[in-house]
Short mmCIF file of C-alpha atoms in Angstrom, two decimals:
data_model
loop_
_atom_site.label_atom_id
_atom_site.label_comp_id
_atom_site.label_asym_id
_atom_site.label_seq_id
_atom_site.Cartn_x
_atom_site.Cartn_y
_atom_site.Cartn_z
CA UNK K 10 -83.13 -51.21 65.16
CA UNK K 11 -84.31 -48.15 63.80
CA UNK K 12 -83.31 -46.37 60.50
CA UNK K 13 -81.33 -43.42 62.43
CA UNK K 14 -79.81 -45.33 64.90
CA UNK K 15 -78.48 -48.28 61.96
CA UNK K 16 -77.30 -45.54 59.71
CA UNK K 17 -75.72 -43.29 61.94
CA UNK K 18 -73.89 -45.85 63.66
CA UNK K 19 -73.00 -47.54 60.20
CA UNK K 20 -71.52 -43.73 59.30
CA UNK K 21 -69.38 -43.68 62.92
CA UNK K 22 -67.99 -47.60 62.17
CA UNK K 23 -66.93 -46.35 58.77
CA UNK K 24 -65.39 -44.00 60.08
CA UNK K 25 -63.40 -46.17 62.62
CA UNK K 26 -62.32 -48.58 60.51
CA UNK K 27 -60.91 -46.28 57.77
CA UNK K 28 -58.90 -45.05 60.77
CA UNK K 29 -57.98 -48.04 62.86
CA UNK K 30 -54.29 -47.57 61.88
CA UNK K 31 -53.53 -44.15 62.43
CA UNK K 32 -56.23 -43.69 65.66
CA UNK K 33 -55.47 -45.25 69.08
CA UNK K 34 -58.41 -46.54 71.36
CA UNK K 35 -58.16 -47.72 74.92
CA UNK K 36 -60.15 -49.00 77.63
CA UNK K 37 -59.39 -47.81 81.38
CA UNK K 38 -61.63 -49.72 83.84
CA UNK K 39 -62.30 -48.27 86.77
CA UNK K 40 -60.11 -50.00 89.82
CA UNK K 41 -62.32 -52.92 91.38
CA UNK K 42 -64.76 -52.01 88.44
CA UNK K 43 -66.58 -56.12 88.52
CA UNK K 44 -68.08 -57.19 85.49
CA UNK K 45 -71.69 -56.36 84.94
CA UNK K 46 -73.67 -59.22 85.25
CA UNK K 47 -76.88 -59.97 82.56
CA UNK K 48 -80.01 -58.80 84.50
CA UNK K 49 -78.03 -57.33 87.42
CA UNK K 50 -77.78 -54.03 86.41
CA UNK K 51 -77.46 -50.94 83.96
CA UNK K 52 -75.44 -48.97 81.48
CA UNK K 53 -74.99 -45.93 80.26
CA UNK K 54 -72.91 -43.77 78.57
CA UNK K 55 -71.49 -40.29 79.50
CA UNK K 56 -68.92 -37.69 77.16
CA UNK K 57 -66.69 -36.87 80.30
CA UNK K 58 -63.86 -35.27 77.84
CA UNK K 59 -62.86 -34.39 74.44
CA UNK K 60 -60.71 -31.69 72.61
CA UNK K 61 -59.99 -31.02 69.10
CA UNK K 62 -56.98 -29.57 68.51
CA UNK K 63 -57.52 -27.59 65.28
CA UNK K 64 -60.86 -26.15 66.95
CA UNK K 65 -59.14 -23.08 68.37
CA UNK K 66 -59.16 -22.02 65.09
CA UNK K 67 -62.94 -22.50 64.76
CA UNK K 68 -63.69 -19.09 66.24
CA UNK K 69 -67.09 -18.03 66.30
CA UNK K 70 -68.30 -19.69 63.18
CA UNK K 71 -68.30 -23.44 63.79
CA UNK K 72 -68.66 -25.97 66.63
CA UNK K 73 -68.95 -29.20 67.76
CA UNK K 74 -71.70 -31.26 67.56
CA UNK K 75 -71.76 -34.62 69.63
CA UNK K 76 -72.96 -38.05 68.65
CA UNK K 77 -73.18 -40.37 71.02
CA UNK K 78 -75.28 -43.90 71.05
CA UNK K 79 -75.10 -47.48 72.39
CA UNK K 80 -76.58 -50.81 71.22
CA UNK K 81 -77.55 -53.27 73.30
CA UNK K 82 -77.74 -57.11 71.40
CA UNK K 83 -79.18 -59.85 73.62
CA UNK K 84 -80.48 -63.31 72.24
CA UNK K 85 -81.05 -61.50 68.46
CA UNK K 86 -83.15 -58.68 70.07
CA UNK K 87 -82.16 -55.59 69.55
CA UNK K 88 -82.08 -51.98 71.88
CA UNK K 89 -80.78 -48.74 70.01
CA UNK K 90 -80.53 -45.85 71.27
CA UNK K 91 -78.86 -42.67 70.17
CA UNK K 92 -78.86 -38.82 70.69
CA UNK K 93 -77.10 -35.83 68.21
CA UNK K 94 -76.99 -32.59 70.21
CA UNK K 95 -74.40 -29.66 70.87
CA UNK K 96 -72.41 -30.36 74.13
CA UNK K 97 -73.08 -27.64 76.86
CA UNK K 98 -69.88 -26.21 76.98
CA UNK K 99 -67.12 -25.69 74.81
CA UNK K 100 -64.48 -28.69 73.58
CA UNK K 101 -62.23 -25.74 71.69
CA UNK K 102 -60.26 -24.66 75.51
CA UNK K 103 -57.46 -27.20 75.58
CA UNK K 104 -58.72 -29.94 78.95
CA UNK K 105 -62.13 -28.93 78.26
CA UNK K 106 -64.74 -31.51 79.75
CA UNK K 107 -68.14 -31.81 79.70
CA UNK K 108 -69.79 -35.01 81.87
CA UNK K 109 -72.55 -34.98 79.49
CA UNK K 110 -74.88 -37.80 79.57
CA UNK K 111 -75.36 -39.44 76.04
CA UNK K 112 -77.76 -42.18 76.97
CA UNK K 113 -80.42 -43.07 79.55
CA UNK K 114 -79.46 -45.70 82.03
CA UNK K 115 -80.42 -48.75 79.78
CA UNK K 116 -80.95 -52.41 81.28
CA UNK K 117 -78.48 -55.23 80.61
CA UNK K 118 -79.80 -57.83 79.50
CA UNK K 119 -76.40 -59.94 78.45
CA UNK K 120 -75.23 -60.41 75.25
CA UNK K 121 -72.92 -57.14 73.84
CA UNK K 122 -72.78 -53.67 73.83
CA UNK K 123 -71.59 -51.59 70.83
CA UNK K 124 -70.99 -48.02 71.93
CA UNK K 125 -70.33 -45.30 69.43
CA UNK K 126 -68.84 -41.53 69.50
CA UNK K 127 -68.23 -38.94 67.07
CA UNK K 128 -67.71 -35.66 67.01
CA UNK K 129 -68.39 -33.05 63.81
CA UNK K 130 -67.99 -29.48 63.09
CA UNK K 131 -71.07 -27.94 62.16
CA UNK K 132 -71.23 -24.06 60.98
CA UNK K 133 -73.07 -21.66 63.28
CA UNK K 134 -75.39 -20.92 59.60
CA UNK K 135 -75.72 -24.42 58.17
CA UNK K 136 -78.67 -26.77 58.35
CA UNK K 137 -76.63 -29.11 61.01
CA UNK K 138 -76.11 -26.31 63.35
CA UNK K 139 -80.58 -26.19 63.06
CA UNK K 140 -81.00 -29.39 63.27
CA UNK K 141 -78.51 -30.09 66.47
CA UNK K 142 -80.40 -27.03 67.65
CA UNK K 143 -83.58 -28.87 67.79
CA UNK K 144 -82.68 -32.07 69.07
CA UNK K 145 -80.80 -29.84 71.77
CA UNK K 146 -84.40 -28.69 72.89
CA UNK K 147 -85.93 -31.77 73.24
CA UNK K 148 -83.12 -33.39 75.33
CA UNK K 149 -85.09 -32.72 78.54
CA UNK K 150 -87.61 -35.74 77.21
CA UNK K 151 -85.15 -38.03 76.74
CA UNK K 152 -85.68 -40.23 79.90
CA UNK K 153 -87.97 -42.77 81.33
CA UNK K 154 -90.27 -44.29 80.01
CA UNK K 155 -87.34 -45.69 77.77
CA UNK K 156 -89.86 -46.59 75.01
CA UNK K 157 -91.64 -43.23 74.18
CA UNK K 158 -88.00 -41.42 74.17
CA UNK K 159 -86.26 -43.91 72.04
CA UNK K 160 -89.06 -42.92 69.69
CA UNK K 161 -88.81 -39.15 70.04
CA UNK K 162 -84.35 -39.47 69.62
CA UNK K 163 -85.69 -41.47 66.31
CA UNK K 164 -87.68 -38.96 64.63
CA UNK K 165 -85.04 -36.15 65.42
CA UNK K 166 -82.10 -38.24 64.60
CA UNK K 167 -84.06 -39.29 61.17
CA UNK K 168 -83.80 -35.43 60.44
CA UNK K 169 -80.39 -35.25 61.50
CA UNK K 170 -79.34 -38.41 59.76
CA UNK K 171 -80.73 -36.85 56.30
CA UNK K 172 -78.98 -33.39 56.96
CA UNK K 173 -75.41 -35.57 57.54
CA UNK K 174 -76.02 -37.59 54.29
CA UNK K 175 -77.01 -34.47 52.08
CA UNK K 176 -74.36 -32.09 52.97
CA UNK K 177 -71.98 -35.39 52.99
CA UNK K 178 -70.73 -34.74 56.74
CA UNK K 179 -68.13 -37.34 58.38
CA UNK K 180 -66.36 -37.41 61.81
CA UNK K 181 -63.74 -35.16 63.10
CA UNK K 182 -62.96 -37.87 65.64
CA UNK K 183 -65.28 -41.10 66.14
CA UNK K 184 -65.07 -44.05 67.80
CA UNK K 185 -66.77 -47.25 67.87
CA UNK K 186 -65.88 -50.33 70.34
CA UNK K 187 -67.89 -53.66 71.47
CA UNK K 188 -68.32 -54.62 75.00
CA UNK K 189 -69.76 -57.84 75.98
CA UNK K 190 -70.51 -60.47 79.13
CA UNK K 191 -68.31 -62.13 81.35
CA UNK K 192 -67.02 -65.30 79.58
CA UNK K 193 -67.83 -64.16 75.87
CA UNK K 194 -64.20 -63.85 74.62
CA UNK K 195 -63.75 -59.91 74.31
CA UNK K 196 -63.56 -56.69 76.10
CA UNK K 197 -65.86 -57.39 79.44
CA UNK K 198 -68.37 -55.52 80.16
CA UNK K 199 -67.62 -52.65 83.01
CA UNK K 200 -67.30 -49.68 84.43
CA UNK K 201 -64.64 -46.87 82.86
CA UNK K 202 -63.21 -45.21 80.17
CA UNK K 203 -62.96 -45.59 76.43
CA UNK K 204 -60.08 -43.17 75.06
CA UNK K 205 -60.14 -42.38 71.50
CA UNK K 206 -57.20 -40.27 70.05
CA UNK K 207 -56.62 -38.90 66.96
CA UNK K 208 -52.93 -40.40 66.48
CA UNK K 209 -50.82 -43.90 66.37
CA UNK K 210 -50.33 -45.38 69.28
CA UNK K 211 -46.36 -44.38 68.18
CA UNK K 212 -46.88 -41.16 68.62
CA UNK K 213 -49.13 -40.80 71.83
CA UNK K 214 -47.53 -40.48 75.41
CA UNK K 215 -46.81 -43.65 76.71
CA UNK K 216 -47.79 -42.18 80.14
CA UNK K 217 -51.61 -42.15 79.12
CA UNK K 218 -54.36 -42.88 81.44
CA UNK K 219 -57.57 -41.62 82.87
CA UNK K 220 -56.96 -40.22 86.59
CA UNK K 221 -59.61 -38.77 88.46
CA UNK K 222 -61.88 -38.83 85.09
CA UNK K 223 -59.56 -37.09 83.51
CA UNK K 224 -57.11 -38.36 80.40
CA UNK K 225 -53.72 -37.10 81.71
CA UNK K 226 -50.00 -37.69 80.78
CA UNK K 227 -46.97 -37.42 83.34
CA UNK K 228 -46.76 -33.73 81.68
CA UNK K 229 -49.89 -32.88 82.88
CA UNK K 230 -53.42 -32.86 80.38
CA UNK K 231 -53.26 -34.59 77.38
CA UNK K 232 -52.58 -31.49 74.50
CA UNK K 233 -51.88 -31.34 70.56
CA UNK K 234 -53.93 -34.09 69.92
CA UNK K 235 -57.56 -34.45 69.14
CA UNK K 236 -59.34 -37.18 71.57
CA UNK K 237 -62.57 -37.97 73.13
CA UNK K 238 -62.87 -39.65 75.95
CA UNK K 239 -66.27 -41.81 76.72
CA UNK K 240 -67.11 -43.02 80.37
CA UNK K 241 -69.10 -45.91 80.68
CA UNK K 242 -71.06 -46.25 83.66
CA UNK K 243 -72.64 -49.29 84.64
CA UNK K 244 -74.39 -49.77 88.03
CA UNK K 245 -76.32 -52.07 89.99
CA UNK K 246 -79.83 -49.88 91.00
CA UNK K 247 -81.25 -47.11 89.07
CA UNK K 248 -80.83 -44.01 89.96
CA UNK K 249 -84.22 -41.82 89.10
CA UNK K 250 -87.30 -43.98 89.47
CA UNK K 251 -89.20 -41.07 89.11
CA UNK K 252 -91.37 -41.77 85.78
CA UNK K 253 -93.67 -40.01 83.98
CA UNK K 254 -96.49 -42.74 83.70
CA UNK K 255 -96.79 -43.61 87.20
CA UNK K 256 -96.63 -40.05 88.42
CA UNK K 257 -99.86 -39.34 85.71
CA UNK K 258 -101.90 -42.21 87.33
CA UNK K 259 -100.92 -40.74 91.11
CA UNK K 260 -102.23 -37.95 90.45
CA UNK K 261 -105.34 -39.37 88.78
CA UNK K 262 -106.28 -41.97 91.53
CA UNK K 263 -105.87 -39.26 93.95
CA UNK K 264 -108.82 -37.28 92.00
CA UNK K 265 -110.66 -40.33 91.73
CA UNK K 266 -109.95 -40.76 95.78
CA UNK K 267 -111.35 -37.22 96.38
CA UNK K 268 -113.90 -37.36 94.71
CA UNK K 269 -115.19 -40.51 96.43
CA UNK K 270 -114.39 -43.19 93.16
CA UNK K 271 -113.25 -45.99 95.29
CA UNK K 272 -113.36 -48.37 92.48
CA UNK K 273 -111.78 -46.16 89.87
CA UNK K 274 -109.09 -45.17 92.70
CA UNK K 275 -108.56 -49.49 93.04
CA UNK K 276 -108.47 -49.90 89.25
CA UNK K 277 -105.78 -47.07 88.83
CA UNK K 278 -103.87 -48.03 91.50
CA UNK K 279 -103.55 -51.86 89.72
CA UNK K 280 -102.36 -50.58 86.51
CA UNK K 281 -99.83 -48.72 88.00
CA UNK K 282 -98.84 -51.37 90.16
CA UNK K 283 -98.58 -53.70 86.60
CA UNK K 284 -97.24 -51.22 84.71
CA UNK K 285 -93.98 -51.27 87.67
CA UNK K 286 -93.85 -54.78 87.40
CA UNK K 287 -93.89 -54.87 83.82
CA UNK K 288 -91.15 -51.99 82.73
CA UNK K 289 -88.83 -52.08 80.03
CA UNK K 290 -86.98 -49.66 81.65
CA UNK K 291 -86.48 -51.80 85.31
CA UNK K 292 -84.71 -54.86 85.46
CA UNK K 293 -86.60 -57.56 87.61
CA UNK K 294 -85.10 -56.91 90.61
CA UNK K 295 -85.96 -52.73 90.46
CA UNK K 296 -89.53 -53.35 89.27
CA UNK K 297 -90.35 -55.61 92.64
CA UNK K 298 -89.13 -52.27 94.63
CA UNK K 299 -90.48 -49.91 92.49
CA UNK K 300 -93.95 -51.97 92.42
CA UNK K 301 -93.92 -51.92 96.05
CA UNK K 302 -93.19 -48.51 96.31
CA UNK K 303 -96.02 -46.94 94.37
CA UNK K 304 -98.44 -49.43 96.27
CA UNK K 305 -97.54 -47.24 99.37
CA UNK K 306 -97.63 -43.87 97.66
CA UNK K 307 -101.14 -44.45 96.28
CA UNK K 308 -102.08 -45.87 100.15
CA UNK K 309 -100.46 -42.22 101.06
CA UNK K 310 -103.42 -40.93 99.18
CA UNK K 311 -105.98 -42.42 101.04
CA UNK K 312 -104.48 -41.42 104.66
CA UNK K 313 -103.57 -38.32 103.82
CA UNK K 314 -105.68 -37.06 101.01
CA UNK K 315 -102.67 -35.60 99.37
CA UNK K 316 -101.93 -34.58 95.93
CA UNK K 317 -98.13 -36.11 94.50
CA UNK K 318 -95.65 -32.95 94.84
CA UNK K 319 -95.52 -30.07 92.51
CA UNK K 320 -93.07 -31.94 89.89
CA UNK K 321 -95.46 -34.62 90.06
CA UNK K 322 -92.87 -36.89 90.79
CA UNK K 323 -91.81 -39.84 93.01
CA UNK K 324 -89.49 -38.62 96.02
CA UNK K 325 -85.97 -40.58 96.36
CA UNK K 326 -87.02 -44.55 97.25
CA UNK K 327 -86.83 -44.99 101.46
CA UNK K 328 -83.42 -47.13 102.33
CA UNK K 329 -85.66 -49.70 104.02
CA UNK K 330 -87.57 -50.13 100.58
CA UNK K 331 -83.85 -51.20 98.71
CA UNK K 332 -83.54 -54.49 96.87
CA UNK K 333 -81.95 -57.31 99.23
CA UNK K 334 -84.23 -56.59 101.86
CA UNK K 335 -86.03 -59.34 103.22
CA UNK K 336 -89.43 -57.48 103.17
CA UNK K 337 -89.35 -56.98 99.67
CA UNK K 338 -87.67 -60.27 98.31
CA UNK K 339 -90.63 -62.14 99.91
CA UNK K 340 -93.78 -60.01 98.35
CA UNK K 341 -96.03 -61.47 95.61
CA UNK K 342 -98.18 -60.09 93.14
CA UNK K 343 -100.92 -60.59 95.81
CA UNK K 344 -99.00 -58.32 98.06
CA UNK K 345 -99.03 -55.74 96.18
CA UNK K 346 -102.36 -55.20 94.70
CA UNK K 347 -103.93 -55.46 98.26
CA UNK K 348 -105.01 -51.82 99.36
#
């Protein structure tokens, strides 16, 4: 685990637990939400709603600044990752939401999955505001390939980590909460929403839940009370497979290609094909798809003499080219190296 990602979720837990009795956390799956099963599928985590009560009095001066980060434990191995950045809009309106993604989606792998929250108020002229500022810039590069972002949310968050230790910041509102496999004894692993608010469960509607994404009360939106509320998405196919490294070598093998480098063309096109097979980022069942897929866009090359789009990435994968098709449950490595 690395340094930022142990200490700031050490910071958040602390937090928690120094609050368990007078805080009130639930979970809302999402109806027909089915467990996720190790290997089958994906999580990640998204702010869909917060307010802090006492921020209307904020003004211009201060404003929130978001933690957000999930751990992934399987068999003793470890996955961090975590992000620090100002939310896009505003949390200080009363039913303010933002649907702000916090994480990648990340593979599951089994095992559990600690997801953390927190919320702080940072001045508009103080060295958290800066440093929020920064990782804000960079949030664009937090995306596939899983590995080199995990690294680049590391070195920021290192930064931010020292800024929350030297000026001694803590949580307006955190939460931290442990999901885990089918069968393990806790909170199953699923798709919904994790409520955190800032009072006893005494003293909080009894009407509470999460409709339409939103927390609500039979009065209407939840008000008077500070509360974040953390939507945890889980899903069985990714959703981008458009990724950085595989749209470089494209774009190299078709140079190669026009310039009449057969072999190079062959040897690029095999990495990339490996490097599919092989992500971190995929589960098994994605990286057979997404293996197959790049086979035929580097083919493309050769037909058409064509150049990948301006973006340089990978258009949306056909329908005919989804997992539990026939066609591609039956390829081998063989298969797909053949040009």
């Amino acid at each position: 685990m690395t340094e930022f990602a142990r200490r700031a979720g050490e910071r958040v837990k602390a937090w928690f637990s120094a609050n368990a009795d007078h805080v009130t956390l639930k979970f809302y799956p999402e109806p027909d939400a089915e467990p996720l099963v190790p290997g089958d599928g994906y999580v990640r985590l998204w702010l869909a709603e917060g307010f802090l009560a006492k921020a209307v009095s904020w003004g211009n001066k201060h404003f929130p600044a978001l933690h957000g980060g999930v751990t992934l434990t399987f068999a003793n191995q470890l996955t961090p990752f975590t992000r620090f950045t100002k939310p896009a809009a505003t949390l200080a309106a009363p039913g303010a939401y933002i649907d702000y993604p916090m994480t990648p989606l990340l593979p599951f792998a089994g095992g559990t999955v600690e997801v953390e929250a927190a919320l702080y108020q940072a001045s508009v002229a103080g060295p958290l505001a800066a440093a929020v500022a920064i990782g804000g810039s960079i949030a664009s590069l937090i995306g596939p390939p899983l590995s080199v972002a995990a690294a680049i949310a590391d070195k920021v968050g290192t930064g931010l980590d020292t800024v929350l230790a030297t000026q001694d910041e803590k949580p307006v509102l955190g939460l931290h909460h442990t999901l885990i496999a089918a069968g393990g004894g806790g909170q199953v692993l699923r798709g919904g929403h994790l409520v955190v608010v800032n009072a006893p469960e005494s003293e909080v509607p009894a009407s509470l839940r999460v409709a339409e994404g939103r927390l609500r009360t039979d009065a209407g939106l939840l008000t008077g009370f500070d509360y974040l509320v953390v939507r945890v998405e889980c899903r069985t196919q990714h959703d981008e497979l458009r990724f950085p490294n595989l749209a470089e070598l494209e774009q190299r093998a078709a140079y190669e290609w026009q310039m009449g480098n057969a072999d190079r063309y062959r040897e690029i096109r095999a990495q990339a094909v490996a490097e599919a097979l092989g992500s971190p980022d995929l589960i098994a069942r994605d990286r057979t798809v997404v293996a197959r897929y790049v086979a035929g866009r580097f083919d493309a090359l050769k037909e058409f003499g064509a150049v990948p789009g301006e973006e340089g990435g990978f258009d949306p994968i056909p329908a005919h080219l989804l997992p539990g098709q026939d066609e591609v449950a039956n390829l081998t490595l063989d298969d797909l190296l053949r040009d």
